[in-house]
Coordinates of C-alpha atoms and ligand atoms in Angstrom, one line a residue:
M80 CA -42.4 -200.9 -84.5
S81 CA -43.3 -202.0 -81.0
L82 CA -46.5 -201.9 -79.0
A83 CA -47.4 -202.3 -75.4
V84 CA -50.8 -203.0 -74.0
R85 CA -51.3 -202.2 -70.3
D86 CA -53.7 -203.5 -67.7
A87 CA -55.9 -205.8 -69.8
I88 CA -57.8 -208.7 -68.3
L89 CA -56.9 -212.2 -69.5
D90 CA -58.7 -215.2 -67.8
G91 CA -59.6 -213.0 -64.9
E92 CA -56.1 -211.8 -64.3
R93 CA -54.7 -208.3 -64.9
V94 CA -51.9 -208.6 -67.5
S95 CA -49.8 -206.4 -69.8
L96 CA -48.3 -207.4 -73.2
R97 CA -45.4 -206.2 -75.3
C98 CA -44.9 -207.0 -79.0
S99 CA -42.3 -206.1 -81.6
E100 CA -41.7 -207.1 -85.2
G101 CA -45.2 -208.7 -85.4
K102 CA -44.6 -211.1 -82.5
I103 CA -45.6 -211.2 -78.8
D104 CA -42.4 -210.6 -76.8
A105 CA -43.8 -210.6 -73.2
L106 CA -47.2 -211.3 -71.6
G107 CA -47.9 -211.3 -67.9
S108 CA -48.5 -209.3 -64.8
G109 CA -45.0 -207.6 -64.6
V110 CA -44.6 -206.5 -68.2
E111 CA -43.9 -202.8 -68.7
P112 CA -43.7 -200.7 -71.8
E113 CA -40.3 -199.8 -73.1
P114 CA -39.1 -196.5 -74.5
G115 CA -40.4 -195.9 -78.0
D116 CA -43.4 -198.3 -77.6
E117 CA -46.8 -197.2 -78.8
V118 CA -48.9 -197.8 -75.7
I119 CA -52.5 -198.8 -75.3
D120 CA -54.0 -198.3 -71.9
A121 CA -56.5 -201.2 -71.9
A122 CA -57.9 -200.2 -68.5
G123 CA -59.6 -203.4 -67.7
M124 CA -60.6 -204.4 -71.3
L125 CA -60.7 -208.1 -72.1
L126 CA -57.7 -209.5 -74.0
C127 CA -58.6 -212.4 -76.3
P128 CA -57.5 -214.2 -79.5
P129 CA -59.0 -213.1 -82.8
L130 CA -61.4 -214.9 -85.1
V131 CA -60.6 -216.6 -88.4
N132 CA -63.1 -216.5 -91.2
G133 CA -62.5 -219.8 -93.1
H134 CA -64.7 -219.1 -96.2
A135 CA -65.4 -215.7 -97.7
H136 CA -66.1 -213.9 -100.9
A137 CA -65.0 -210.5 -99.5
A138 CA -65.9 -208.3 -102.4
M139 CA -69.5 -209.5 -102.4
T140 CA -70.3 -206.7 -99.9
L141 CA -71.1 -205.1 -103.2
F142 CA -74.2 -207.3 -103.5
R143 CA -75.4 -207.2 -99.9
G144 CA -79.2 -207.1 -99.8
F145 CA -79.5 -207.7 -103.5
G146 CA -81.9 -210.5 -104.5
D147 CA -82.5 -211.9 -101.0
D148 CA -85.2 -214.5 -100.3
L149 CA -84.8 -216.1 -103.8
P150 CA -84.0 -219.8 -104.5
L151 CA -80.3 -220.4 -105.0
M152 CA -80.3 -220.9 -108.8
E153 CA -82.8 -218.2 -109.5
W154 CA -80.8 -215.8 -107.3
L155 CA -77.5 -216.7 -109.2
R156 CA -79.0 -216.6 -112.7
T157 CA -81.1 -213.5 -112.4
R158 CA -79.2 -211.3 -110.0
I159 CA -75.6 -212.3 -109.1
W160 CA -74.2 -213.6 -112.4
P161 CA -75.5 -210.7 -114.5
A162 CA -74.2 -208.2 -112.0
E163 CA -70.8 -209.9 -111.8
E164 CA -70.4 -209.6 -115.5
R165 CA -70.3 -205.8 -115.0
L166 CA -67.6 -206.1 -112.3
E167 CA -64.4 -204.0 -112.8
P168 CA -61.2 -204.7 -110.9
D169 CA -61.7 -201.5 -108.8
D170 CA -65.1 -202.7 -107.7
V171 CA -63.6 -205.8 -106.3
Y172 CA -60.9 -203.8 -104.5
W173 CA -63.5 -201.6 -102.8
G174 CA -65.9 -204.4 -102.0
A175 CA -63.0 -206.2 -100.4
R176 CA -61.9 -203.1 -98.5
L177 CA -65.3 -202.8 -97.0
A178 CA -65.3 -206.4 -96.0
C179 CA -61.9 -205.9 -94.3
V180 CA -63.4 -203.0 -92.4
E181 CA -66.4 -205.1 -91.4
M182 CA -64.2 -208.0 -90.4
I183 CA -61.8 -205.9 -88.2
R184 CA -64.8 -204.3 -86.5
S185 CA -66.2 -207.7 -85.6
G186 CA -62.9 -209.3 -84.5
T187 CA -61.7 -211.2 -87.5
T188 CA -58.0 -210.8 -88.4
R189 CA -57.5 -213.5 -90.9
F190 CA -59.7 -214.8 -93.7
F191 CA -59.7 -217.3 -96.6
D192 CA -61.1 -215.7 -99.8
M193 CA -62.3 -216.9 -103.2
Y194 CA -63.4 -214.4 -105.8
W195 CA -62.7 -212.9 -109.2
H196 CA -59.7 -210.5 -109.5
G197 CA -57.9 -212.0 -106.5
T198 CA -55.1 -209.6 -106.9
E199 CA -57.5 -206.7 -106.1
V200 CA -58.6 -208.6 -103.0
A201 CA -55.0 -209.0 -102.0
R202 CA -54.4 -205.2 -102.6
A203 CA -57.3 -204.4 -100.3
V204 CA -56.0 -206.8 -97.7
A205 CA -52.4 -205.3 -98.0
D206 CA -53.8 -201.7 -97.8
T207 CA -55.9 -202.6 -94.7
G208 CA -53.3 -204.7 -92.8
L209 CA -55.3 -207.9 -92.2
R210 CA -54.1 -211.5 -92.9
A211 CA -55.7 -213.3 -95.8
V212 CA -55.2 -216.4 -97.9
V213 CA -56.4 -215.3 -101.3
S214 CA -57.2 -217.6 -104.2
A215 CA -56.2 -217.6 -107.8
V216 CA -59.6 -218.7 -109.1
L217 CA -60.2 -221.1 -111.9
I218 CA -63.6 -221.8 -113.4
D219 CA -63.7 -223.5 -116.8
G220 CA -67.4 -224.3 -116.9
L221 CA -66.5 -228.1 -117.2
D222 CA -64.8 -227.4 -120.5
P223 CA -61.2 -228.9 -120.3
Q224 CA -60.2 -227.0 -123.4
R225 CA -61.2 -223.7 -121.9
G226 CA -59.5 -224.9 -118.7
E227 CA -56.2 -225.3 -120.6
T228 CA -56.3 -221.7 -121.8
L229 CA -57.1 -220.5 -118.3
R230 CA -54.1 -222.2 -116.8
E231 CA -51.7 -219.4 -117.8
Q232 CA -54.0 -216.8 -116.3
A233 CA -54.3 -218.8 -113.1
L234 CA -50.5 -219.1 -112.9
E235 CA -50.1 -215.3 -113.5
S236 CA -52.6 -214.6 -110.8
L237 CA -50.7 -216.9 -108.5
E238 CA -47.4 -215.1 -109.2
A239 CA -49.1 -211.7 -108.5
L240 CA -50.6 -213.0 -105.3
T241 CA -47.3 -214.4 -104.2
A242 CA -45.6 -211.1 -104.9
F243 CA -47.6 -209.3 -102.2
G244 CA -45.8 -211.2 -99.4
G245 CA -46.3 -210.0 -95.9
L246 CA -49.8 -210.9 -94.6
V247 CA -51.2 -212.1 -97.9
E248 CA -50.8 -215.8 -98.8
P249 CA -51.7 -217.3 -102.1
S250 CA -53.9 -220.3 -102.7
L251 CA -55.7 -222.0 -105.6
G252 CA -59.4 -221.6 -105.9
P253 CA -61.2 -224.1 -108.2
H254 CA -64.8 -223.0 -107.6
A255 CA -66.5 -226.4 -107.3
I256 CA -66.7 -229.8 -108.9
Y257 CA -69.7 -228.8 -110.9
T258 CA -68.0 -225.7 -112.5
V259 CA -64.4 -227.0 -113.0
S260 CA -63.5 -230.0 -115.2
S261 CA -61.7 -233.0 -113.8
E262 CA -58.7 -232.2 -116.1
S263 CA -58.4 -228.7 -114.6
L264 CA -58.9 -230.1 -111.1
R265 CA -56.1 -232.6 -111.6
W266 CA -53.8 -229.8 -112.9
I267 CA -54.6 -227.7 -109.8
A268 CA -53.7 -230.7 -107.6
E269 CA -50.3 -230.9 -109.3
V270 CA -49.6 -227.2 -109.0
A271 CA -50.7 -227.2 -105.4
S272 CA -48.5 -230.1 -104.5
D273 CA -45.5 -228.7 -106.3
R274 CA -45.8 -225.3 -104.6
A275 CA -47.2 -226.5 -101.3
L276 CA -50.3 -224.3 -101.7
P277 CA -53.7 -224.5 -100.1
V278 CA -56.7 -225.4 -102.3
H279 CA -60.0 -223.7 -101.5
I280 CA -63.1 -225.3 -103.0
H281 CA -66.8 -225.5 -102.4
L282 CA -67.9 -229.1 -101.8
S283 CA -71.2 -230.9 -101.2
E284 CA -73.3 -227.8 -100.6
T285 CA -76.5 -229.2 -102.1
E286 CA -78.0 -232.7 -102.5
G287 CA -78.2 -232.0 -106.2
E288 CA -74.4 -231.6 -106.4
V289 CA -74.0 -235.1 -104.8
R290 CA -76.5 -236.7 -107.1
D291 CA -74.8 -235.2 -110.2
C292 CA -71.4 -236.3 -109.0
V293 CA -72.5 -239.9 -108.4
E294 CA -74.3 -239.9 -111.8
G295 CA -71.3 -238.4 -113.6
H296 CA -68.3 -240.0 -111.9
G297 CA -69.8 -243.0 -110.0
V298 CA -68.6 -241.8 -106.6
R299 CA -69.6 -239.2 -104.0
P300 CA -67.9 -235.8 -104.1
A301 CA -65.1 -236.4 -101.5
F302 CA -64.1 -239.6 -103.2
Y303 CA -64.1 -237.8 -106.6
L304 CA -61.8 -235.1 -105.3
D305 CA -59.5 -237.8 -103.8
S306 CA -59.3 -239.6 -107.1
L307 CA -58.0 -236.4 -108.6
G308 CA -55.3 -236.0 -105.9
L309 CA -57.1 -233.0 -104.5
L310 CA -57.8 -234.2 -100.9
G311 CA -54.9 -233.4 -98.6
E312 CA -53.8 -231.4 -95.5
R313 CA -53.9 -228.2 -97.4
T314 CA -57.4 -228.7 -98.8
L315 CA -60.2 -226.5 -97.5
L316 CA -63.7 -227.7 -98.3
A317 CA -66.4 -225.1 -97.9
H318 CA -69.8 -226.3 -96.8
G319 CA -69.6 -230.1 -96.7
V320 CA -73.3 -230.3 -95.8
W321 CA -74.1 -233.6 -97.6
L322 CA -71.0 -235.6 -96.8
D323 CA -71.8 -239.1 -95.6
D324 CA -69.9 -241.2 -93.0
G325 CA -67.5 -242.7 -95.6
E326 CA -66.6 -239.3 -96.9
L327 CA -66.0 -237.9 -93.4
E328 CA -63.7 -240.8 -92.7
L329 CA -61.8 -240.2 -95.9
I330 CA -61.5 -236.5 -95.2
A331 CA -60.2 -237.2 -91.6
E332 CA -57.7 -239.7 -93.0
R333 CA -56.4 -237.2 -95.6
G334 CA -56.2 -234.4 -93.0
A335 CA -58.4 -231.9 -95.0
T336 CA -60.5 -229.2 -93.4
I337 CA -64.2 -228.6 -93.7
V338 CA -65.3 -225.0 -93.2
T339 CA -69.0 -224.8 -92.3
N340 CA -71.1 -221.8 -93.2
P341 CA -74.4 -222.3 -91.2
T342 CA -76.0 -218.9 -91.9
A343 CA -75.6 -219.1 -95.7
N344 CA -76.8 -222.7 -95.7
M345 CA -79.9 -221.8 -93.7
K346 CA -80.6 -218.6 -95.7
L347 CA -80.3 -220.4 -99.0
A348 CA -82.2 -223.4 -97.5
V349 CA -79.8 -226.1 -98.7
G350 CA -81.9 -228.6 -96.8
G351 CA -79.5 -230.0 -94.3
A352 CA -76.8 -229.2 -91.7
F353 CA -73.1 -230.0 -91.7
R354 CA -72.9 -233.3 -89.7
Y355 CA -70.7 -231.7 -87.0
P356 CA -71.0 -234.5 -84.4
R357 CA -69.9 -237.2 -86.9
A358 CA -67.1 -235.1 -88.3
A359 CA -65.8 -234.1 -84.9
Q360 CA -65.9 -237.8 -83.7
R361 CA -63.7 -238.8 -86.6
G362 CA -61.2 -236.0 -86.0
V363 CA -61.9 -234.0 -89.1
G364 CA -60.3 -230.5 -89.1
I365 CA -63.2 -228.0 -88.8
G366 CA -63.5 -224.3 -89.4
L367 CA -66.2 -221.7 -89.6
G368 CA -66.9 -219.1 -92.3
T369 CA -69.5 -216.5 -93.2
D370 CA -69.5 -217.1 -97.0
G371 CA -70.1 -213.9 -99.0
A372 CA -72.0 -210.9 -97.6
S373 CA -74.7 -211.5 -100.3
S374 CA -75.7 -214.9 -98.9
N375 CA -75.2 -214.2 -95.1
S376 CA -75.6 -211.1 -95.1
N377 CA -72.9 -209.9 -92.7
L378 CA -69.3 -211.0 -91.8
D379 CA -69.8 -211.2 -88.1
M380 CA -68.0 -214.4 -86.9
L381 CA -69.4 -214.2 -83.3
E382 CA -72.9 -214.3 -84.8
E383 CA -71.8 -217.1 -87.0
A384 CA -70.5 -219.1 -84.0
K385 CA -73.9 -218.7 -82.3
T386 CA -75.7 -219.8 -85.4
L387 CA -73.4 -222.8 -85.7
A388 CA -74.0 -223.9 -82.1
L389 CA -77.7 -223.4 -82.3
L390 CA -78.2 -225.2 -85.5
Q391 CA -76.2 -228.2 -84.3
K392 CA -78.1 -228.4 -81.0
H393 CA -81.3 -228.1 -82.9
E394 CA -80.3 -230.8 -85.4
A395 CA -79.2 -233.2 -82.6
G396 CA -82.2 -232.4 -80.3
D397 CA -79.5 -232.1 -77.6
P398 CA -78.4 -228.8 -76.0
S399 CA -75.1 -230.3 -74.9
V400 CA -73.9 -230.6 -78.5
L401 CA -71.3 -228.0 -79.5
P402 CA -70.8 -226.0 -76.3
A403 CA -69.9 -222.4 -76.5
S404 CA -66.2 -223.0 -75.7
E405 CA -66.0 -225.4 -78.7
A406 CA -67.9 -223.0 -81.0
L407 CA -65.5 -220.3 -80.1
A408 CA -62.4 -222.6 -80.7
I409 CA -63.8 -223.4 -84.1
A410 CA -64.4 -219.7 -84.9
R411 CA -60.8 -218.9 -83.8
G412 CA -59.4 -221.4 -86.2
Q413 CA -58.2 -223.7 -83.4
R414 CA -59.7 -226.9 -84.8
S415 CA -57.7 -227.0 -88.0
E416 CA -54.0 -226.4 -88.5
L417 CA -54.6 -225.1 -92.0
L418 CA -56.6 -222.2 -90.6
G419 CA -53.7 -220.8 -88.7
A420 CA -55.1 -219.8 -85.3
T421 CA -52.9 -217.3 -83.4
P422 CA -52.7 -218.2 -79.7
L423 CA -52.0 -215.6 -77.1
A424 CA -48.5 -216.6 -76.1
V425 CA -44.9 -215.4 -76.2
G426 CA -43.3 -216.0 -79.6
E427 CA -46.6 -216.2 -81.4
P428 CA -47.9 -213.6 -83.9
A429 CA -49.1 -210.5 -82.2
D430 CA -52.8 -210.8 -83.3
F431 CA -55.3 -210.1 -80.6
L432 CA -58.5 -208.2 -79.6
L433 CA -59.5 -206.0 -76.8
L434 CA -63.2 -206.3 -75.8
Q435 CA -65.3 -203.7 -74.1
P436 CA -66.0 -205.1 -70.6
D437 CA -68.8 -202.8 -69.6
V438 CA -71.5 -203.8 -72.1
P439 CA -74.7 -205.5 -71.2
E440 CA -73.9 -208.6 -73.2
L441 CA -70.7 -209.3 -71.2
S442 CA -71.9 -208.1 -67.8
T443 CA -72.4 -211.4 -66.1
G444 CA -71.7 -215.1 -66.6
E445 CA -68.9 -217.0 -68.3
L446 CA -67.0 -215.0 -70.9
E447 CA -67.0 -217.7 -73.6
A448 CA -70.7 -218.4 -73.3
D449 CA -71.5 -214.7 -73.4
L450 CA -69.3 -214.1 -76.5
V451 CA -71.1 -216.9 -78.4
Y452 CA -74.6 -216.5 -77.2
A453 CA -75.0 -212.9 -76.2
A454 CA -72.5 -210.7 -77.9
H455 CA -71.9 -209.5 -81.5
G456 CA -68.8 -208.2 -83.1
S457 CA -69.7 -204.8 -81.8
V458 CA -68.1 -205.7 -78.4
V459 CA -64.7 -205.5 -80.0
D460 CA -63.0 -202.2 -79.0
S461 CA -59.5 -202.7 -80.5
A462 CA -57.9 -205.1 -82.9
V463 CA -54.2 -205.7 -83.5
V464 CA -52.7 -207.7 -86.4
A465 CA -49.0 -208.5 -86.6
G466 CA -48.3 -206.0 -83.9
R467 CA -50.1 -203.1 -85.7
V468 CA -53.2 -201.5 -84.3
Q469 CA -55.9 -201.8 -86.9
M470 CA -58.7 -200.4 -84.8
R471 CA -58.8 -198.5 -81.5
G472 CA -62.0 -197.4 -79.7
R473 CA -63.9 -198.8 -82.8
E474 CA -62.3 -196.2 -85.0
L475 CA -60.4 -197.4 -88.1
E476 CA -58.9 -195.6 -91.0
G477 CA -60.7 -195.5 -94.3
A478 CA -64.0 -196.9 -93.1
A479 CA -66.1 -194.0 -94.4
E480 CA -64.5 -194.0 -97.8
A481 CA -65.0 -197.8 -98.2
I482 CA -68.7 -197.4 -97.4
A483 CA -69.2 -194.5 -99.8
Q484 CA -67.3 -196.3 -102.6
V485 CA -69.2 -199.5 -102.2
R486 CA -72.6 -197.7 -102.1
E487 CA -71.9 -195.9 -105.4
R488 CA -70.4 -199.0 -107.1
A489 CA -73.2 -201.3 -106.0
M490 CA -75.8 -198.9 -107.5
R491 CA -74.0 -199.1 -110.9
L492 CA -73.7 -202.9 -110.7
T493 CA -77.2 -203.8 -109.5
G494 CA -79.2 -200.9 -110.9
Ligands
ZN71 ZN1 -68.9 -219.7 -101.0

């Protein structure tokens, strides 16, 4: 399985690229295809690294446009939770398949997911050919006894996720500190440490969560997690809106990553913005995510990068905060080792995008600024993951079927 890309543009230079066995073998001006290579004639398309979605609930494409414009708790209680009770494993599979289609079409080749029936998400990922870190989810409703009975299930789910191999990686997904007991969180910390697994958790999304944590445990959320052994280099904290300076310092010290989700935060009006300047100053690992399609409502990481940059500038009252190049680096996963960015270089994984050069959004100006401020995911023409072509000329296999499946299933779940 080898692939050659001819005559793409990289940093203003015409280059070609060859990859085999999932890695980039050669990249430069004199690179030629070899016999047996699948060849893409890029003809002046722009070659660039792909995007990494650091926080998603992929299968929630099933609930897109369902219960929008409601307060968070009302939306969860009256819409999402009742609909989720009707979820069948196959629904999750097709919801995640559609998310994979949407992510490839907008330039994302790797994502971090947390949702029910993780093995179905993994199956969708494996059938599509993306990379994903998929969680074995544990939610005990703050009942340690229930948590104990769920441990076996979590371990089984972990085994099943591990068995996928290839581009699917397992992780542990305790939903949040207000839905998982400290006993279960401590157990998860032990399993994660024994098996060197990432832990994906929502943290400090609302002010109420911080207040409850201080009342219940006497410390703010990041310190609480740390006391349970859950704050380390493989910890991914989704949101982190209400973290104070002391917490950001602790997170930097422990090497954990905060994945910010500005669109979902603004849409659900969580009342604040992730304190990016403070976090960046302290050297915290930072990533970007879309959150689920029901609270965003798309999975377009270029749009998310724009929202991130604009929100931070607006918050700071300073347009020089978070320039386009930095927003793009964050969206590519380059500001956190845990997120696994794939640079365009020989020996690195063959994950890359080809962008249409002749579109209005990219017609003048600096490419990075245009990508963040002007373009959407629709400028992506072709996407390659681990040396395999996932999309070419915006065509990808199985897209129509995934749309039809989700449309029908969403009607049953939300009707
Ligand atoms: Zn989330």
